[in-house]
Each structure stands twice: as C-alpha cells, then as structure tokens.
Amino acid sequence: MASAVFQTRADYSTQSVSTSEPVVSVDWLHANLKEPDLKVLDASWYMPDEQRNPIQEYQVAHIPGALFFDVDGIADQTTNLPHMLPSEQAFAAAVSSLGIENKNSLVVYDGKGLFSAARVWWMFRVFGHERVWVLDGGLPRWRASGYDVESSASSDAILKASAASEAIEKVYQGQAVGPITFETKFQPHLVWTLDQVKGNIDEKSHQHIDARSKARFDGSVPEPRKGIRSGHVPGSKCIPFAQLLDSSQTLLPPDELKKRFDGAGISLDSPVITSCGTGVTACILALGLHRLGKHDVAVYDGSWTEWGGHPDTPVNKS
C-alpha cells in the first residue's frame, strides 16, 4: 500500500503539471498542498454592488496555508482607474512581501469559483512567471469536495497582505522597500493600452472580444459605474465570460470552449485581445483561450471603464 501511495504522490508532483493547461483541480491541489515550493493565493474580489468583503471572508475561511492577494491593493497607485497593473518594481515589492519567490509554483483561487483568480493568473504571466494556475471551481468547489478550510483572525498572511500594500505605497512614493525575492520579466505583448485598442479599430490586426454581458455590450443597460457611457468598442465581439464556465463555475472542456469562440466568429489562428469592465473577467477569456493553445492573448487593462469614461473614444451600440 505504501508504494501505491508513493506512486500517487509522484504522479501529483508540481513539476508534472503543464503550463499549457491553465487550471488545476481541487483534487490535485489537495494532494499537493504540502509541496514545499507550492504557494496558494486567495485572490477573491467582488463587484462593488455585491457588498462582499474579500479580506473578511478570507479570515473566516480559506484553503489551509493560502496567502491573501489584494487585487485592488496590488495595483497602480497613479491612476483613478480600478486595479490597473502596477509597475514592475511595485509588483516585485508586493509579491516579495507575500514571501513569493521565482522558484514557487502558484495556484490562485477565489470565492466565486472562477472569477478574479484569472486576473491574478494573468498578472503573474505579464510579469514573466509561467508556473501559475487557477484552481478550477475555486473555494466553492474545494468546500463542496469536503476538503478542510482554516480561519484566522490575525494570521501571518494578514500581516503579509498589509506588508504588500505598504510596499506598493513605498515604491510609488519613491521610498526604499525590503528585500526583493521575486524578479519580474515584463511581457508587453500580454497587455494593451487605450491607444493600441484605438489603433486596432482601423488596423484590425487583432480580434477584440468583450467579456461583458450582451446587454452592456449592446448599450441597452447603463454601466454599473457612474459617468461611463454604454456600448462597445467598434469592431469588437461579445462573448460574456460566463459562457466559458459550467454550472459549477469550472472552465469548460476544450471542445466546448472552441464552440463558444467559433460561434462568435473568432478564429484561433489570428491574434486576440480581450476586454471587459475593469480588466478582471477579460482574463477569464484569456484563460479559456490558453486552454485552447493560444498563449499570447493580450488583455486591454483599462477596459470599458477607461474607454467608456473617455470623452473622445468611438462607441458603438447594437
């Protein structure tokens, strides 16, 4: 029996998981949880109208040993746009404060199933870290499988989360930060700016997919954030992110994913950029495309909050 158990452990080694597959199962994570180089991140984030507090929920229940990654905190401090990608120096300082090193394999999850974790998966890849996966089905799937959670009112992880926020602020204020254990290697092709999206309207070098709901894309309902126009970027196509997930909030298998993209007229042979409301659910589209072998999908970071909030960007309504 001991040899059978050993064999299972060997099969589950973090080194055996391919980075071409962007998600891991809760069973895989449960078997690997004590691997020394594996770090688990709770990257829960919620829409403002949901009135949920991710750090409070983390303290009540999280996967044992998980660190808290603050999506709103580990962000660019020089803009009013929500949770924009921080600078390389700021990201390195923040994740070093969390105790993350380049040698670590990372599994990211969230409290909804598969939502904001995809954003943090994309962030690490933008900064050159390939060994990162999303937990398929997230904390709900973990709990539904009967696996333990832990609670902590004043844990080491809360202190680290605070230290990460402080480190970000210090970098943007030009102050010295603690030791850097994580070196970034910026991948500019994975992130797009407003000017690139604007240029693409005429150039049409990339297919643009919008992850927002059809009603928001069509401009038939107001945007949830005040002062943002309704509609979509001319030439973009709509694949609401929820279409890539099953009822248990896990990523669809490749054949089903391909049907979703084919149905929207997206060619997997041509370049793609994705966007959404604030650059969170666009990363779910990138995750789905990664599963289909497209590993170079760019995310428009400012997304509709930037585009629709701009006075002179073109907007179409359906």
mmCIF file of C-alpha atoms in Angstrom:
data_model
loop_
_atom_site.group_PDB
_atom_site.id
_atom_site.type_symbol
_atom_site.label_atom_id
_atom_site.label_comp_id
_atom_site.label_asym_id
_atom_site.label_seq_id
_atom_site.Cartn_x
_atom_site.Cartn_y
_atom_site.Cartn_z
ATOM 1 C CA MET A 1 0.000 0.000 0.000
ATOM 2 C CA ALA A 2 2.842 2.379 0.843
ATOM 3 C CA SER A 3 4.288 2.060 -2.664
ATOM 4 C CA ALA A 4 0.864 2.810 -4.195
ATOM 5 C CA VAL A 5 0.573 5.939 -2.090
ATOM 6 C CA PHE A 6 4.085 6.966 -3.072
ATOM 7 C CA GLN A 7 3.225 6.422 -6.725
ATOM 8 C CA THR A 8 0.177 8.690 -6.416
ATOM 9 C CA ARG A 9 2.300 11.386 -4.782
ATOM 10 C CA ALA A 10 4.866 11.143 -7.557
ATOM 11 C CA ASP A 11 2.141 11.500 -10.206
ATOM 12 C CA TYR A 12 0.899 14.598 -8.451
ATOM 13 C CA SER A 13 4.279 16.375 -8.426
ATOM 14 C CA THR A 14 4.037 20.095 -9.206
ATOM 15 C CA GLN A 15 6.758 19.606 -11.823
ATOM 16 C CA SER A 16 4.467 17.284 -13.800
ATOM 17 C CA VAL A 17 1.758 19.894 -14.400
ATOM 18 C CA SER A 18 1.967 21.574 -17.778
ATOM 19 C CA THR A 19 1.820 25.363 -18.040
ATOM 20 C CA SER A 20 -0.132 24.881 -21.283
ATOM 21 C CA GLU A 21 -3.076 23.843 -19.069
ATOM 22 C CA PRO A 22 -4.133 26.969 -17.114
ATOM 23 C CA VAL A 23 -6.185 25.306 -14.354
ATOM 24 C CA VAL A 24 -5.722 22.572 -11.756
ATOM 25 C CA SER A 25 -8.410 20.567 -9.979
ATOM 26 C CA VAL A 26 -9.214 20.710 -6.275
ATOM 27 C CA ASP A 27 -8.147 17.060 -6.024
ATOM 28 C CA TRP A 28 -4.748 17.928 -7.487
ATOM 29 C CA LEU A 29 -4.315 20.843 -5.098
ATOM 30 C CA HIS A 30 -5.384 18.781 -2.081
ATOM 31 C CA ALA A 31 -2.770 16.135 -2.953
ATOM 32 C CA ASN A 32 -0.086 18.803 -3.470
ATOM 33 C CA LEU A 33 -0.880 21.237 -0.676
ATOM 34 C CA LYS A 34 2.235 20.379 1.341
ATOM 35 C CA GLU A 35 4.684 20.597 -1.579
ATOM 36 C CA PRO A 36 7.439 22.939 -0.302
ATOM 37 C CA ASP A 37 7.610 25.188 -3.379
ATOM 38 C CA LEU A 38 3.846 25.489 -3.864
ATOM 39 C CA LYS A 39 2.136 28.709 -2.758
ATOM 40 C CA VAL A 40 -1.646 29.151 -2.778
ATOM 41 C CA LEU A 41 -3.188 32.604 -3.205
ATOM 42 C CA ASP A 42 -6.713 33.697 -2.301
ATOM 43 C CA ALA A 43 -7.360 36.409 -4.900
ATOM 44 C CA SER A 44 -11.053 36.946 -4.183
ATOM 45 C CA TRP A 45 -12.517 40.234 -5.431
ATOM 46 C CA TYR A 46 -16.129 41.243 -5.896
ATOM 47 C CA MET A 47 -18.119 43.794 -7.849
ATOM 48 C CA PRO A 48 -18.953 46.839 -5.679
ATOM 49 C CA ASP A 49 -22.706 46.097 -5.772
ATOM 50 C CA GLU A 50 -22.151 42.618 -4.297
ATOM 51 C CA GLN A 51 -21.163 44.186 -0.968
ATOM 52 C CA ARG A 52 -18.792 41.346 -0.099
ATOM 53 C CA ASN A 53 -15.510 41.919 1.713
ATOM 54 C CA PRO A 54 -12.800 39.545 0.431
ATOM 55 C CA ILE A 55 -10.315 40.033 3.291
ATOM 56 C CA GLN A 56 -13.042 39.403 5.885
ATOM 57 C CA GLU A 57 -14.181 36.291 4.039
ATOM 58 C CA TYR A 58 -10.570 35.138 3.827
ATOM 59 C CA GLN A 59 -10.258 35.441 7.612
ATOM 60 C CA VAL A 60 -13.399 33.359 8.114
ATOM 61 C CA ALA A 61 -12.431 30.557 5.720
ATOM 62 C CA HIS A 62 -9.575 29.894 3.306
ATOM 63 C CA ILE A 63 -7.642 26.950 1.920
ATOM 64 C CA PRO A 64 -5.033 25.927 4.531
ATOM 65 C CA GLY A 65 -1.825 27.903 4.136
ATOM 66 C CA ALA A 66 -3.218 30.257 1.494
ATOM 67 C CA LEU A 67 -1.949 33.833 1.287
ATOM 68 C CA PHE A 68 -4.311 36.747 0.583
ATOM 69 C CA PHE A 69 -3.639 38.637 -2.675
ATOM 70 C CA ASP A 70 -5.358 42.041 -2.687
ATOM 71 C CA VAL A 71 -6.494 42.738 -6.273
ATOM 72 C CA ASP A 72 -7.349 46.371 -5.502
ATOM 73 C CA GLY A 73 -4.229 46.942 -3.390
ATOM 74 C CA ILE A 74 -1.569 45.386 -5.637
ATOM 75 C CA ALA A 75 -2.290 47.902 -8.364
ATOM 76 C CA ASP A 76 -1.131 51.131 -10.000
ATOM 77 C CA GLN A 77 -1.400 53.934 -7.427
ATOM 78 C CA THR A 78 -1.045 56.721 -10.006
ATOM 79 C CA THR A 79 -4.432 56.324 -11.730
ATOM 80 C CA ASN A 80 -8.099 56.621 -10.748
ATOM 81 C CA LEU A 81 -8.918 53.551 -12.837
ATOM 82 C CA PRO A 82 -9.608 50.462 -10.684
ATOM 83 C CA HIS A 83 -6.913 47.813 -10.067
ATOM 84 C CA MET A 84 -4.703 48.676 -13.048
ATOM 85 C CA LEU A 85 -1.475 46.713 -13.488
ATOM 86 C CA PRO A 86 1.234 48.062 -11.146
ATOM 87 C CA SER A 87 4.776 48.839 -12.267
ATOM 88 C CA GLU A 88 7.316 46.019 -12.361
ATOM 89 C CA GLN A 89 9.060 47.435 -9.287
ATOM 90 C CA ALA A 90 5.790 47.719 -7.348
ATOM 91 C CA PHE A 91 4.659 44.193 -8.272
ATOM 92 C CA ALA A 92 8.043 42.735 -7.301
ATOM 93 C CA ALA A 93 7.955 44.550 -3.947
ATOM 94 C CA ALA A 94 4.396 43.434 -3.189
ATOM 95 C CA VAL A 95 4.785 39.755 -4.012
ATOM 96 C CA SER A 96 8.165 39.661 -2.253
ATOM 97 C CA SER A 97 6.355 40.948 0.856
ATOM 98 C CA LEU A 98 3.989 37.995 0.493
ATOM 99 C CA GLY A 99 7.022 35.688 0.604
ATOM 100 C CA ILE A 100 6.762 34.626 -3.044
ATOM 101 C CA GLU A 101 9.903 33.684 -4.977
ATOM 102 C CA ASN A 102 10.521 32.925 -8.642
ATOM 103 C CA LYS A 103 11.020 29.236 -7.785
ATOM 104 C CA ASN A 104 7.449 28.930 -6.460
ATOM 105 C CA SER A 105 4.611 27.218 -8.273
ATOM 106 C CA LEU A 106 1.434 29.234 -7.658
ATOM 107 C CA VAL A 107 -2.215 28.212 -7.506
ATOM 108 C CA VAL A 108 -4.683 31.101 -7.416
ATOM 109 C CA TYR A 109 -8.323 30.792 -6.354
ATOM 110 C CA ASP A 110 -11.297 32.975 -5.486
ATOM 111 C CA GLY A 111 -14.529 32.790 -3.524
ATOM 112 C CA LYS A 112 -16.877 32.707 -6.522
ATOM 113 C CA GLY A 113 -15.459 29.686 -8.339
ATOM 114 C CA LEU A 114 -13.629 31.158 -11.292
ATOM 115 C CA PHE A 115 -13.670 34.941 -11.405
ATOM 116 C CA SER A 116 -10.936 37.257 -10.112
ATOM 117 C CA ALA A 117 -8.368 34.444 -9.805
ATOM 118 C CA ALA A 118 -7.931 34.601 -13.592
ATOM 119 C CA ARG A 119 -6.843 38.260 -13.273
ATOM 120 C CA VAL A 120 -4.021 37.330 -10.875
ATOM 121 C CA TRP A 121 -3.015 34.378 -13.097
ATOM 122 C CA TRP A 122 -2.676 36.899 -15.951
ATOM 123 C CA MET A 123 -0.780 39.415 -13.776
ATOM 124 C CA PHE A 124 1.910 36.877 -12.867
ATOM 125 C CA ARG A 125 2.255 35.876 -16.521
ATOM 126 C CA VAL A 126 2.560 39.547 -17.560
ATOM 127 C CA PHE A 127 5.493 39.791 -15.147
ATOM 128 C CA GLY A 128 7.170 36.696 -16.558
ATOM 129 C CA HIS A 129 6.068 33.975 -14.119
ATOM 130 C CA GLU A 130 4.808 30.943 -16.049
ATOM 131 C CA ARG A 131 4.300 28.452 -13.211
ATOM 132 C CA VAL A 132 0.893 29.733 -12.173
ATOM 133 C CA TRP A 133 -2.501 28.045 -12.355
ATOM 134 C CA VAL A 134 -6.092 28.845 -11.416
ATOM 135 C CA LEU A 135 -7.949 26.491 -9.086
ATOM 136 C CA ASP A 136 -10.845 25.221 -11.202
ATOM 137 C CA GLY A 137 -14.093 25.917 -9.330
ATOM 138 C CA GLY A 138 -12.269 27.840 -6.605
ATOM 139 C CA LEU A 139 -13.183 27.806 -2.927
ATOM 140 C CA PRO A 140 -16.804 26.669 -3.549
ATOM 141 C CA ARG A 141 -15.567 23.537 -5.367
ATOM 142 C CA TRP A 142 -12.920 22.928 -2.678
ATOM 143 C CA ARG A 143 -15.552 23.045 0.074
ATOM 144 C CA ALA A 144 -18.075 21.002 -1.920
ATOM 145 C CA SER A 145 -15.400 18.281 -2.214
ATOM 146 C CA GLY A 146 -15.242 18.076 1.578
ATOM 147 C CA TYR A 147 -11.741 19.493 1.928
ATOM 148 C CA ASP A 148 -10.791 21.443 5.053
ATOM 149 C CA VAL A 149 -10.635 25.206 5.326
ATOM 150 C CA GLU A 150 -8.948 27.207 8.051
ATOM 151 C CA SER A 151 -9.847 30.512 9.657
ATOM 152 C CA SER A 152 -7.531 33.110 11.104
ATOM 153 C CA ALA A 153 -8.323 36.411 12.754
ATOM 154 C CA SER A 154 -4.747 37.677 12.994
ATOM 155 C CA SER A 155 -2.621 35.329 10.938
ATOM 156 C CA ASP A 156 0.778 35.749 9.366
ATOM 157 C CA ALA A 157 -1.000 36.029 5.998
ATOM 158 C CA ILE A 158 -2.951 39.125 7.109
ATOM 159 C CA LEU A 159 0.318 40.747 8.176
ATOM 160 C CA LYS A 160 1.854 39.828 4.824
ATOM 161 C CA ALA A 161 -1.138 41.270 2.939
ATOM 162 C CA SER A 162 -0.687 44.538 4.863
ATOM 163 C CA ALA A 163 3.052 44.473 4.156
ATOM 164 C CA ALA A 164 2.350 44.031 0.433
ATOM 165 C CA SER A 165 0.072 47.100 0.400
ATOM 166 C CA GLU A 166 2.687 49.120 2.306
ATOM 167 C CA ALA A 167 5.417 48.006 -0.093
ATOM 168 C CA ILE A 168 3.372 49.175 -3.097
ATOM 169 C CA GLU A 169 2.798 52.578 -1.489
ATOM 170 C CA LYS A 170 6.501 52.942 -0.666
ATOM 171 C CA VAL A 171 7.515 52.213 -4.253
ATOM 172 C CA TYR A 172 5.118 54.832 -5.614
ATOM 173 C CA GLN A 173 6.369 57.329 -3.016
ATOM 174 C CA GLY A 174 9.972 56.657 -4.012
ATOM 175 C CA GLN A 175 10.890 55.077 -0.667
ATOM 176 C CA ALA A 176 13.104 52.047 -0.079
ATOM 177 C CA VAL A 177 11.433 48.651 0.353
ATOM 178 C CA GLY A 178 12.514 45.386 1.948
ATOM 179 C CA PRO A 179 14.391 42.537 0.258
ATOM 180 C CA ILE A 180 13.154 41.565 -3.214
ATOM 181 C CA THR A 181 12.724 37.792 -3.609
ATOM 182 C CA PHE A 182 10.765 37.940 -6.876
ATOM 183 C CA GLU A 183 12.309 39.243 -10.094
ATOM 184 C CA THR A 184 9.941 40.375 -12.839
ATOM 185 C CA LYS A 185 10.386 39.961 -16.574
ATOM 186 C CA PHE A 186 7.737 42.149 -18.225
ATOM 187 C CA GLN A 187 5.855 40.626 -21.186
ATOM 188 C CA PRO A 188 4.470 43.693 -23.024
ATOM 189 C CA HIS A 189 2.596 41.628 -25.641
ATOM 190 C CA LEU A 190 0.159 40.407 -22.957
ATOM 191 C CA VAL A 191 -1.177 43.864 -22.006
ATOM 192 C CA TRP A 192 -2.739 46.514 -24.242
ATOM 193 C CA THR A 193 -3.357 50.239 -23.770
ATOM 194 C CA LEU A 194 -6.151 52.537 -24.930
ATOM 195 C CA ASP A 195 -4.021 53.788 -27.840
ATOM 196 C CA GLN A 196 -3.376 50.250 -29.061
ATOM 197 C CA VAL A 197 -7.100 49.426 -28.937
ATOM 198 C CA LYS A 198 -7.886 52.681 -30.767
ATOM 199 C CA GLY A 199 -5.335 51.886 -33.482
ATOM 200 C CA ASN A 200 -6.727 48.372 -33.860
ATOM 201 C CA ILE A 201 -10.166 49.712 -34.920
ATOM 202 C CA ASP A 202 -8.707 50.632 -38.304
ATOM 203 C CA GLU A 203 -5.753 48.265 -38.470
ATOM 204 C CA LYS A 204 -7.809 45.199 -37.434
ATOM 205 C CA SER A 205 -4.601 43.268 -36.628
ATOM 206 C CA HIS A 206 -6.283 41.662 -33.601
ATOM 207 C CA GLN A 207 -9.754 40.248 -32.981
ATOM 208 C CA HIS A 208 -11.249 42.092 -29.988
ATOM 209 C CA ILE A 209 -13.508 40.109 -27.628
ATOM 210 C CA ASP A 210 -15.532 41.809 -24.872
ATOM 211 C CA ALA A 211 -16.379 39.661 -21.811
ATOM 212 C CA ARG A 212 -19.216 41.868 -20.500
ATOM 213 C CA SER A 213 -22.885 40.859 -20.694
ATOM 214 C CA LYS A 214 -24.673 41.197 -24.041
ATOM 215 C CA ALA A 215 -26.886 43.948 -22.608
ATOM 216 C CA ARG A 216 -23.883 46.048 -21.558
ATOM 217 C CA PHE A 217 -22.140 45.338 -24.865
ATOM 218 C CA ASP A 218 -25.242 46.400 -26.816
ATOM 219 C CA GLY A 219 -25.571 49.530 -24.683
ATOM 220 C CA SER A 220 -29.149 48.667 -23.743
ATOM 221 C CA VAL A 221 -28.462 48.972 -19.996
ATOM 222 C CA PRO A 222 -26.464 51.599 -18.072
ATOM 223 C CA GLU A 223 -22.946 50.764 -16.924
ATOM 224 C CA PRO A 224 -22.629 49.891 -13.196
ATOM 225 C CA ARG A 225 -20.085 52.685 -12.698
ATOM 226 C CA LYS A 226 -21.300 56.283 -12.842
ATOM 227 C CA GLY A 227 -20.106 58.531 -15.662
ATOM 228 C CA ILE A 228 -19.306 55.673 -18.065
ATOM 229 C CA ARG A 229 -21.006 55.625 -21.467
ATOM 230 C CA SER A 230 -22.804 52.483 -22.650
ATOM 231 C CA GLY A 231 -21.883 50.419 -25.699
ATOM 232 C CA HIS A 232 -18.744 48.774 -27.072
ATOM 233 C CA VAL A 233 -15.529 49.372 -28.993
ATOM 234 C CA PRO A 234 -16.272 49.430 -32.750
ATOM 235 C CA GLY A 235 -15.418 46.084 -34.351
ATOM 236 C CA SER A 236 -15.340 44.135 -31.065
ATOM 237 C CA LYS A 237 -17.369 40.964 -30.488
ATOM 238 C CA CYS A 238 -19.183 39.818 -27.353
ATOM 239 C CA ILE A 239 -18.553 36.554 -25.505
ATOM 240 C CA PRO A 240 -19.844 37.010 -21.930
ATOM 241 C CA PHE A 241 -17.316 35.340 -19.613
ATOM 242 C CA ALA A 242 -19.994 33.129 -18.007
ATOM 243 C CA GLN A 243 -20.340 31.279 -21.335
ATOM 244 C CA LEU A 244 -16.892 29.756 -20.733
ATOM 245 C CA LEU A 245 -17.908 28.207 -17.386
ATOM 246 C CA ASP A 246 -20.192 25.334 -16.427
ATOM 247 C CA SER A 247 -22.813 25.432 -13.668
ATOM 248 C CA SER A 248 -20.189 24.676 -11.000
ATOM 249 C CA GLN A 249 -18.019 27.624 -12.168
ATOM 250 C CA THR A 250 -15.329 25.432 -13.685
ATOM 251 C CA LEU A 251 -13.745 26.068 -17.074
ATOM 252 C CA LEU A 252 -15.426 24.222 -19.934
ATOM 253 C CA PRO A 253 -13.502 21.404 -21.667
ATOM 254 C CA PRO A 254 -11.609 22.355 -24.852
ATOM 255 C CA ASP A 255 -14.231 21.137 -27.327
ATOM 256 C CA GLU A 256 -16.973 23.168 -25.611
ATOM 257 C CA LEU A 257 -14.735 26.233 -25.363
ATOM 258 C CA LYS A 258 -13.955 26.032 -29.071
ATOM 259 C CA LYS A 259 -17.685 26.015 -29.860
ATOM 260 C CA ARG A 260 -18.123 29.259 -27.898
ATOM 261 C CA PHE A 261 -15.362 31.033 -29.820
ATOM 262 C CA ASP A 262 -16.399 29.552 -33.178
ATOM 263 C CA GLY A 263 -19.973 30.664 -32.516
ATOM 264 C CA ALA A 264 -18.821 34.258 -32.051
ATOM 265 C CA GLY A 265 -16.792 34.148 -35.268
ATOM 266 C CA ILE A 266 -13.397 34.127 -33.537
ATOM 267 C CA SER A 267 -10.539 32.450 -35.416
ATOM 268 C CA LEU A 268 -7.989 30.736 -33.189
ATOM 269 C CA ASP A 269 -5.427 31.243 -35.955
ATOM 270 C CA SER A 270 -5.463 35.045 -35.635
ATOM 271 C CA PRO A 271 -4.323 37.311 -32.761
ATOM 272 C CA VAL A 272 -6.812 38.188 -29.998
ATOM 273 C CA ILE A 273 -7.196 40.905 -27.381
ATOM 274 C CA THR A 274 -9.825 40.756 -24.648
ATOM 275 C CA SER A 275 -11.538 43.394 -22.527
ATOM 276 C CA CYS A 276 -14.397 43.703 -20.035
ATOM 277 C CA GLY A 277 -15.478 46.289 -17.447
ATOM 278 C CA THR A 278 -12.265 46.768 -15.438
ATOM 279 C CA GLY A 279 -9.871 44.089 -16.731
ATOM 280 C CA VAL A 280 -10.965 41.219 -14.474
ATOM 281 C CA THR A 281 -13.286 38.964 -16.495
ATOM 282 C CA ALA A 282 -11.325 39.664 -19.707
ATOM 283 C CA CYS A 283 -8.731 37.403 -18.088
ATOM 284 C CA ILE A 284 -11.278 34.539 -17.993
ATOM 285 C CA LEU A 285 -11.473 34.768 -21.803
ATOM 286 C CA ALA A 286 -7.648 34.705 -21.910
ATOM 287 C CA LEU A 287 -7.716 31.653 -19.611
ATOM 288 C CA GLY A 288 -10.143 29.821 -21.910
ATOM 289 C CA LEU A 289 -8.080 30.680 -24.990
ATOM 290 C CA HIS A 290 -4.940 29.487 -23.149
ATOM 291 C CA ARG A 291 -6.611 26.094 -22.686
ATOM 292 C CA LEU A 292 -7.106 26.032 -26.484
ATOM 293 C CA GLY A 293 -3.391 26.653 -27.080
ATOM 294 C CA LYS A 294 -3.490 30.448 -27.565
ATOM 295 C CA HIS A 295 -0.905 31.600 -25.019
ATOM 296 C CA ASP A 296 -0.329 35.113 -26.379
ATOM 297 C CA VAL A 297 -3.727 36.725 -25.765
ATOM 298 C CA ALA A 298 -3.456 40.369 -24.708
ATOM 299 C CA VAL A 299 -5.794 41.956 -22.151
ATOM 300 C CA TYR A 300 -6.836 45.604 -22.511
ATOM 301 C CA ASP A 301 -6.108 46.634 -18.927
ATOM 302 C CA GLY A 302 -8.215 49.807 -18.725
ATOM 303 C CA SER A 303 -11.127 48.033 -20.425
ATOM 304 C CA TRP A 304 -14.562 49.668 -20.649
ATOM 305 C CA THR A 305 -14.137 51.824 -17.532
ATOM 306 C CA GLU A 306 -11.301 53.636 -19.315
ATOM 307 C CA TRP A 307 -12.787 53.532 -22.827
ATOM 308 C CA GLY A 308 -16.357 54.463 -21.892
ATOM 309 C CA GLY A 309 -15.144 57.120 -19.466
ATOM 310 C CA HIS A 310 -13.093 58.855 -22.160
ATOM 311 C CA PRO A 311 -14.712 61.862 -23.891
ATOM 312 C CA ASP A 312 -13.455 61.174 -27.421
ATOM 313 C CA THR A 313 -13.291 57.386 -27.881
ATOM 314 C CA PRO A 314 -15.669 55.961 -30.506
ATOM 315 C CA VAL A 315 -18.551 53.909 -29.097
ATOM 316 C CA ASN A 316 -20.973 51.633 -30.955
ATOM 317 C CA LYS A 317 -24.348 50.396 -29.757
ATOM 318 C CA SER A 318 -26.138 47.390 -31.183
#
